[in-house]
Amino acid sequence: LKKLAELNKLLDEYESGLHLNLNNEYEVNQYLNMSRKQLEALTPIQCAEIATYLSNYLIYLQQQVNRETAKVNWASSNIKLIVGKYISQYNDFKYEAKVAQIIHENETANLLEKIRIAAQTRVDSLAYIPNRIDFFVKTLTNLANVKTYKV
């Protein structure tokens, strides 16, 4: 866990250097769930401002995915090191069964596997959101252009 804390600290330092703290999901959800009537009422400038805000949120969201992916990779690498150390002790199993047995029996490997699964779950749960936001950003940009050049 000490190594995970060090990894989190490194990721925090990297992210703070980017100056992107856009974790206001309430505001993002309000924008993403605007009705057609609300969209029609926006000025071109408002469309562009919301598109810019959501584009910045996409960067923040990608940071979060990258952070969780780094945890998955870190945990997986450390599990492989542990497995490599003990795998020769398991002769009667296929490779996958050996790995599962080592993870089950080794406290550190078991903890790393829990960390890996939790981080992978977060990555998986975020998978579709960037595409949805990106589509909405493009829609807002197009709407702003149409409103600007509307006769």
PDB file of C-alpha atoms in Angstrom:
ATOM      1  CA  LEU A   1       0.000   0.000   0.000  1.00  0.00           C
ATOM      2  CA  LYS A   2       2.931   2.308   0.584  1.00  0.00           C
ATOM      3  CA  LYS A   3       3.915   1.942  -3.076  1.00  0.00           C
ATOM      4  CA  LEU A   4       0.324   2.673  -4.153  1.00  0.00           C
ATOM      5  CA  ALA A   5       0.370   5.809  -2.008  1.00  0.00           C
ATOM      6  CA  GLU A   6       3.606   6.833  -3.751  1.00  0.00           C
ATOM      7  CA  LEU A   7       2.003   6.218  -7.150  1.00  0.00           C
ATOM      8  CA  ASN A   8      -1.039   8.304  -6.153  1.00  0.00           C
ATOM      9  CA  LYS A   9       1.255  11.111  -4.971  1.00  0.00           C
ATOM     10  CA  LEU A  10       3.138  11.112  -8.288  1.00  0.00           C
ATOM     11  CA  LEU A  11      -0.141  11.188 -10.216  1.00  0.00           C
ATOM     12  CA  ASP A  12      -1.468  14.011  -8.003  1.00  0.00           C
ATOM     13  CA  GLU A  13       1.677  16.063  -8.596  1.00  0.00           C
ATOM     14  CA  TYR A  14       1.435  15.512 -12.343  1.00  0.00           C
ATOM     15  CA  GLU A  15      -2.250  16.449 -12.454  1.00  0.00           C
ATOM     16  CA  SER A  16      -1.832  19.549 -10.299  1.00  0.00           C
ATOM     17  CA  GLY A  17       0.792  20.734 -12.774  1.00  0.00           C
ATOM     18  CA  LEU A  18      -1.841  20.618 -15.499  1.00  0.00           C
ATOM     19  CA  HIS A  19      -4.159  22.959 -13.540  1.00  0.00           C
ATOM     20  CA  LEU A  20      -7.324  21.100 -14.503  1.00  0.00           C
ATOM     21  CA  ASN A  21      -9.675  20.627 -11.581  1.00  0.00           C
ATOM     22  CA  LEU A  22     -12.959  20.352 -13.439  1.00  0.00           C
ATOM     23  CA  ASN A  23     -14.734  17.725 -11.394  1.00  0.00           C
ATOM     24  CA  ASN A  24     -18.079  19.539 -11.251  1.00  0.00           C
ATOM     25  CA  GLU A  25     -20.200  16.650 -12.477  1.00  0.00           C
ATOM     26  CA  TYR A  26     -23.446  18.425 -11.555  1.00  0.00           C
ATOM     27  CA  GLU A  27     -22.760  21.234 -14.025  1.00  0.00           C
ATOM     28  CA  VAL A  28     -21.583  18.797 -16.699  1.00  0.00           C
ATOM     29  CA  ASN A  29     -24.743  16.712 -16.295  1.00  0.00           C
ATOM     30  CA  GLN A  30     -26.896  19.836 -16.561  1.00  0.00           C
ATOM     31  CA  TYR A  31     -25.273  20.655 -19.892  1.00  0.00           C
ATOM     32  CA  LEU A  32     -25.462  17.103 -21.220  1.00  0.00           C
ATOM     33  CA  ASN A  33     -29.135  16.810 -20.327  1.00  0.00           C
ATOM     34  CA  MET A  34     -30.325  20.088 -21.835  1.00  0.00           C
ATOM     35  CA  SER A  35     -33.623  19.888 -23.647  1.00  0.00           C
ATOM     36  CA  ARG A  36     -34.064  20.918 -27.260  1.00  0.00           C
ATOM     37  CA  LYS A  37     -35.857  24.050 -26.079  1.00  0.00           C
ATOM     38  CA  GLN A  38     -32.930  24.963 -23.804  1.00  0.00           C
ATOM     39  CA  LEU A  39     -30.470  24.423 -26.653  1.00  0.00           C
ATOM     40  CA  GLU A  40     -32.504  26.597 -28.996  1.00  0.00           C
ATOM     41  CA  ALA A  41     -32.475  29.398 -26.423  1.00  0.00           C
ATOM     42  CA  LEU A  42     -28.670  29.516 -26.241  1.00  0.00           C
ATOM     43  CA  THR A  43     -26.781  32.275 -27.988  1.00  0.00           C
ATOM     44  CA  PRO A  44     -23.825  31.339 -30.216  1.00  0.00           C
ATOM     45  CA  ILE A  45     -21.482  32.617 -27.520  1.00  0.00           C
ATOM     46  CA  GLN A  46     -23.172  30.479 -24.852  1.00  0.00           C
ATOM     47  CA  CYS A  47     -22.902  27.434 -27.134  1.00  0.00           C
ATOM     48  CA  ALA A  48     -19.186  28.088 -27.606  1.00  0.00           C
ATOM     49  CA  GLU A  49     -18.617  28.651 -23.877  1.00  0.00           C
ATOM     50  CA  ILE A  50     -20.361  25.409 -22.924  1.00  0.00           C
ATOM     51  CA  ALA A  51     -18.486  23.534 -25.673  1.00  0.00           C
ATOM     52  CA  THR A  52     -15.197  24.899 -24.321  1.00  0.00           C
ATOM     53  CA  TYR A  53     -16.097  23.976 -20.749  1.00  0.00           C
ATOM     54  CA  LEU A  54     -17.040  20.450 -21.802  1.00  0.00           C
ATOM     55  CA  SER A  55     -13.867  20.116 -23.880  1.00  0.00           C
ATOM     56  CA  ASN A  56     -11.848  20.973 -20.791  1.00  0.00           C
ATOM     57  CA  TYR A  57     -13.904  18.466 -18.823  1.00  0.00           C
ATOM     58  CA  LEU A  58     -12.987  15.840 -21.420  1.00  0.00           C
ATOM     59  CA  ILE A  59      -9.332  16.465 -20.640  1.00  0.00           C
ATOM     60  CA  TYR A  60     -10.044  16.105 -16.920  1.00  0.00           C
ATOM     61  CA  LEU A  61     -11.989  12.908 -17.545  1.00  0.00           C
ATOM     62  CA  GLN A  62      -9.153  11.484 -19.625  1.00  0.00           C
ATOM     63  CA  GLN A  63      -6.815  12.281 -16.725  1.00  0.00           C
ATOM     64  CA  GLN A  64      -9.001  10.184 -14.460  1.00  0.00           C
ATOM     65  CA  VAL A  65      -9.013   7.297 -16.939  1.00  0.00           C
ATOM     66  CA  ASN A  66      -5.228   7.559 -17.277  1.00  0.00           C
ATOM     67  CA  ARG A  67      -4.844   7.582 -13.497  1.00  0.00           C
ATOM     68  CA  GLU A  68      -6.885   4.412 -13.101  1.00  0.00           C
ATOM     69  CA  THR A  69      -5.108   2.781 -16.038  1.00  0.00           C
ATOM     70  CA  ALA A  70      -1.778   3.547 -14.358  1.00  0.00           C
ATOM     71  CA  LYS A  71      -3.047   1.777 -11.227  1.00  0.00           C
ATOM     72  CA  VAL A  72      -4.155  -1.230 -13.290  1.00  0.00           C
ATOM     73  CA  ASN A  73      -0.742  -1.420 -14.956  1.00  0.00           C
ATOM     74  CA  TRP A  74       1.122  -0.935 -11.682  1.00  0.00           C
ATOM     75  CA  ALA A  75      -0.873  -3.631  -9.894  1.00  0.00           C
ATOM     76  CA  SER A  76      -0.593  -6.034 -12.849  1.00  0.00           C
ATOM     77  CA  SER A  77       3.181  -5.568 -13.049  1.00  0.00           C
ATOM     78  CA  ASN A  78       3.597  -6.231  -9.353  1.00  0.00           C
ATOM     79  CA  ILE A  79       1.353  -9.293  -9.494  1.00  0.00           C
ATOM     80  CA  LYS A  80       3.523 -10.644 -12.336  1.00  0.00           C
ATOM     81  CA  LEU A  81       6.621 -10.194 -10.173  1.00  0.00           C
ATOM     82  CA  ILE A  82       5.009 -12.164  -7.347  1.00  0.00           C
ATOM     83  CA  VAL A  83       3.726 -14.848  -9.708  1.00  0.00           C
ATOM     84  CA  GLY A  84       7.182 -15.183 -11.250  1.00  0.00           C
ATOM     85  CA  LYS A  85       8.650 -15.791  -7.836  1.00  0.00           C
ATOM     86  CA  TYR A  86       6.250 -18.608  -6.880  1.00  0.00           C
ATOM     87  CA  ILE A  87       5.009 -20.163 -10.122  1.00  0.00           C
ATOM     88  CA  SER A  88       7.575 -22.965 -10.165  1.00  0.00           C
ATOM     89  CA  GLN A  89       5.999 -24.317  -6.961  1.00  0.00           C
ATOM     90  CA  TYR A  90       2.755 -25.151  -8.800  1.00  0.00           C
ATOM     91  CA  ASN A  91       3.301 -28.027 -11.225  1.00  0.00           C
ATOM     92  CA  ASP A  92      -0.132 -29.626 -11.445  1.00  0.00           C
ATOM     93  CA  PHE A  93      -2.054 -26.652 -12.850  1.00  0.00           C
ATOM     94  CA  LYS A  94      -2.401 -24.780 -16.119  1.00  0.00           C
ATOM     95  CA  TYR A  95      -0.792 -21.330 -16.136  1.00  0.00           C
ATOM     96  CA  GLU A  96      -4.040 -19.411 -15.441  1.00  0.00           C
ATOM     97  CA  ALA A  97      -4.852 -21.711 -12.526  1.00  0.00           C
ATOM     98  CA  LYS A  98      -1.349 -21.262 -11.116  1.00  0.00           C
ATOM     99  CA  VAL A  99      -1.704 -17.480 -11.248  1.00  0.00           C
ATOM    100  CA  ALA A 100      -5.137 -17.608  -9.609  1.00  0.00           C
ATOM    101  CA  GLN A 101      -3.836 -19.897  -6.865  1.00  0.00           C
ATOM    102  CA  ILE A 102      -0.836 -17.669  -6.163  1.00  0.00           C
ATOM    103  CA  ILE A 103      -3.081 -14.599  -5.999  1.00  0.00           C
ATOM    104  CA  HIS A 104      -5.431 -16.438  -3.666  1.00  0.00           C
ATOM    105  CA  GLU A 105      -2.667 -17.645  -1.334  1.00  0.00           C
ATOM    106  CA  ASN A 106      -0.356 -14.627  -1.369  1.00  0.00           C
ATOM    107  CA  GLU A 107      -1.662 -11.730   0.730  1.00  0.00           C
ATOM    108  CA  THR A 108       0.198  -9.050  -1.247  1.00  0.00           C
ATOM    109  CA  ALA A 109      -0.846 -10.468  -4.617  1.00  0.00           C
ATOM    110  CA  ASN A 110      -4.420 -10.716  -3.371  1.00  0.00           C
ATOM    111  CA  LEU A 111      -4.410  -7.057  -2.308  1.00  0.00           C
ATOM    112  CA  LEU A 112      -2.862  -6.017  -5.621  1.00  0.00           C
ATOM    113  CA  GLU A 113      -5.533  -7.968  -7.498  1.00  0.00           C
ATOM    114  CA  LYS A 114      -8.262  -6.153  -5.559  1.00  0.00           C
ATOM    115  CA  ILE A 115      -6.654  -2.815  -6.436  1.00  0.00           C
ATOM    116  CA  ARG A 116      -6.360  -3.883 -10.082  1.00  0.00           C
ATOM    117  CA  ILE A 117      -9.995  -4.977 -10.274  1.00  0.00           C
ATOM    118  CA  ALA A 118     -11.274  -1.779  -8.614  1.00  0.00           C
ATOM    119  CA  ALA A 119      -9.231   0.446 -10.933  1.00  0.00           C
ATOM    120  CA  GLN A 120     -10.245  -1.550 -14.020  1.00  0.00           C
ATOM    121  CA  THR A 121     -13.884  -1.266 -12.976  1.00  0.00           C
ATOM    122  CA  ARG A 122     -13.542   2.524 -12.832  1.00  0.00           C
ATOM    123  CA  VAL A 123     -11.868   2.586 -16.258  1.00  0.00           C
ATOM    124  CA  ASP A 124     -14.641   0.424 -17.690  1.00  0.00           C
ATOM    125  CA  SER A 125     -17.365   2.571 -16.153  1.00  0.00           C
ATOM    126  CA  LEU A 126     -15.900   5.707 -17.756  1.00  0.00           C
ATOM    127  CA  ALA A 127     -15.444   4.133 -21.189  1.00  0.00           C
ATOM    128  CA  TYR A 128     -18.482   5.574 -23.012  1.00  0.00           C
ATOM    129  CA  ILE A 129     -18.662   8.979 -21.316  1.00  0.00           C
ATOM    130  CA  PRO A 130     -15.927  10.783 -23.307  1.00  0.00           C
ATOM    131  CA  ASN A 131     -17.576   9.835 -26.613  1.00  0.00           C
ATOM    132  CA  ARG A 132     -20.930  11.141 -25.394  1.00  0.00           C
ATOM    133  CA  ILE A 133     -19.405  14.427 -24.250  1.00  0.00           C
ATOM    134  CA  ASP A 134     -17.362  14.774 -27.443  1.00  0.00           C
ATOM    135  CA  PHE A 135     -20.516  14.292 -29.548  1.00  0.00           C
ATOM    136  CA  PHE A 136     -22.297  16.977 -27.517  1.00  0.00           C
ATOM    137  CA  VAL A 137     -19.338  19.370 -27.895  1.00  0.00           C
ATOM    138  CA  LYS A 138     -19.481  18.904 -31.677  1.00  0.00           C
ATOM    139  CA  THR A 139     -23.236  19.433 -31.599  1.00  0.00           C
ATOM    140  CA  LEU A 140     -22.844  22.672 -29.642  1.00  0.00           C
ATOM    141  CA  THR A 141     -20.107  23.876 -31.968  1.00  0.00           C
ATOM    142  CA  ASN A 142     -22.281  23.169 -35.002  1.00  0.00           C
ATOM    143  CA  LEU A 143     -25.243  24.857 -33.322  1.00  0.00           C
ATOM    144  CA  ALA A 144     -23.132  27.932 -32.575  1.00  0.00           C
ATOM    145  CA  ASN A 145     -22.042  28.070 -36.224  1.00  0.00           C
ATOM    146  CA  VAL A 146     -25.605  27.729 -37.497  1.00  0.00           C
ATOM    147  CA  LYS A 147     -26.845  30.446 -35.137  1.00  0.00           C
ATOM    148  CA  THR A 148     -23.989  32.739 -36.097  1.00  0.00           C
ATOM    149  CA  TYR A 149     -24.606  32.463 -39.828  1.00  0.00           C
ATOM    150  CA  LYS A 150     -28.395  32.189 -39.692  1.00  0.00           C
ATOM    151  CA  VAL A 151     -30.084  34.756 -41.914  1.00  0.00           C
TER     152      VAL A 151
END
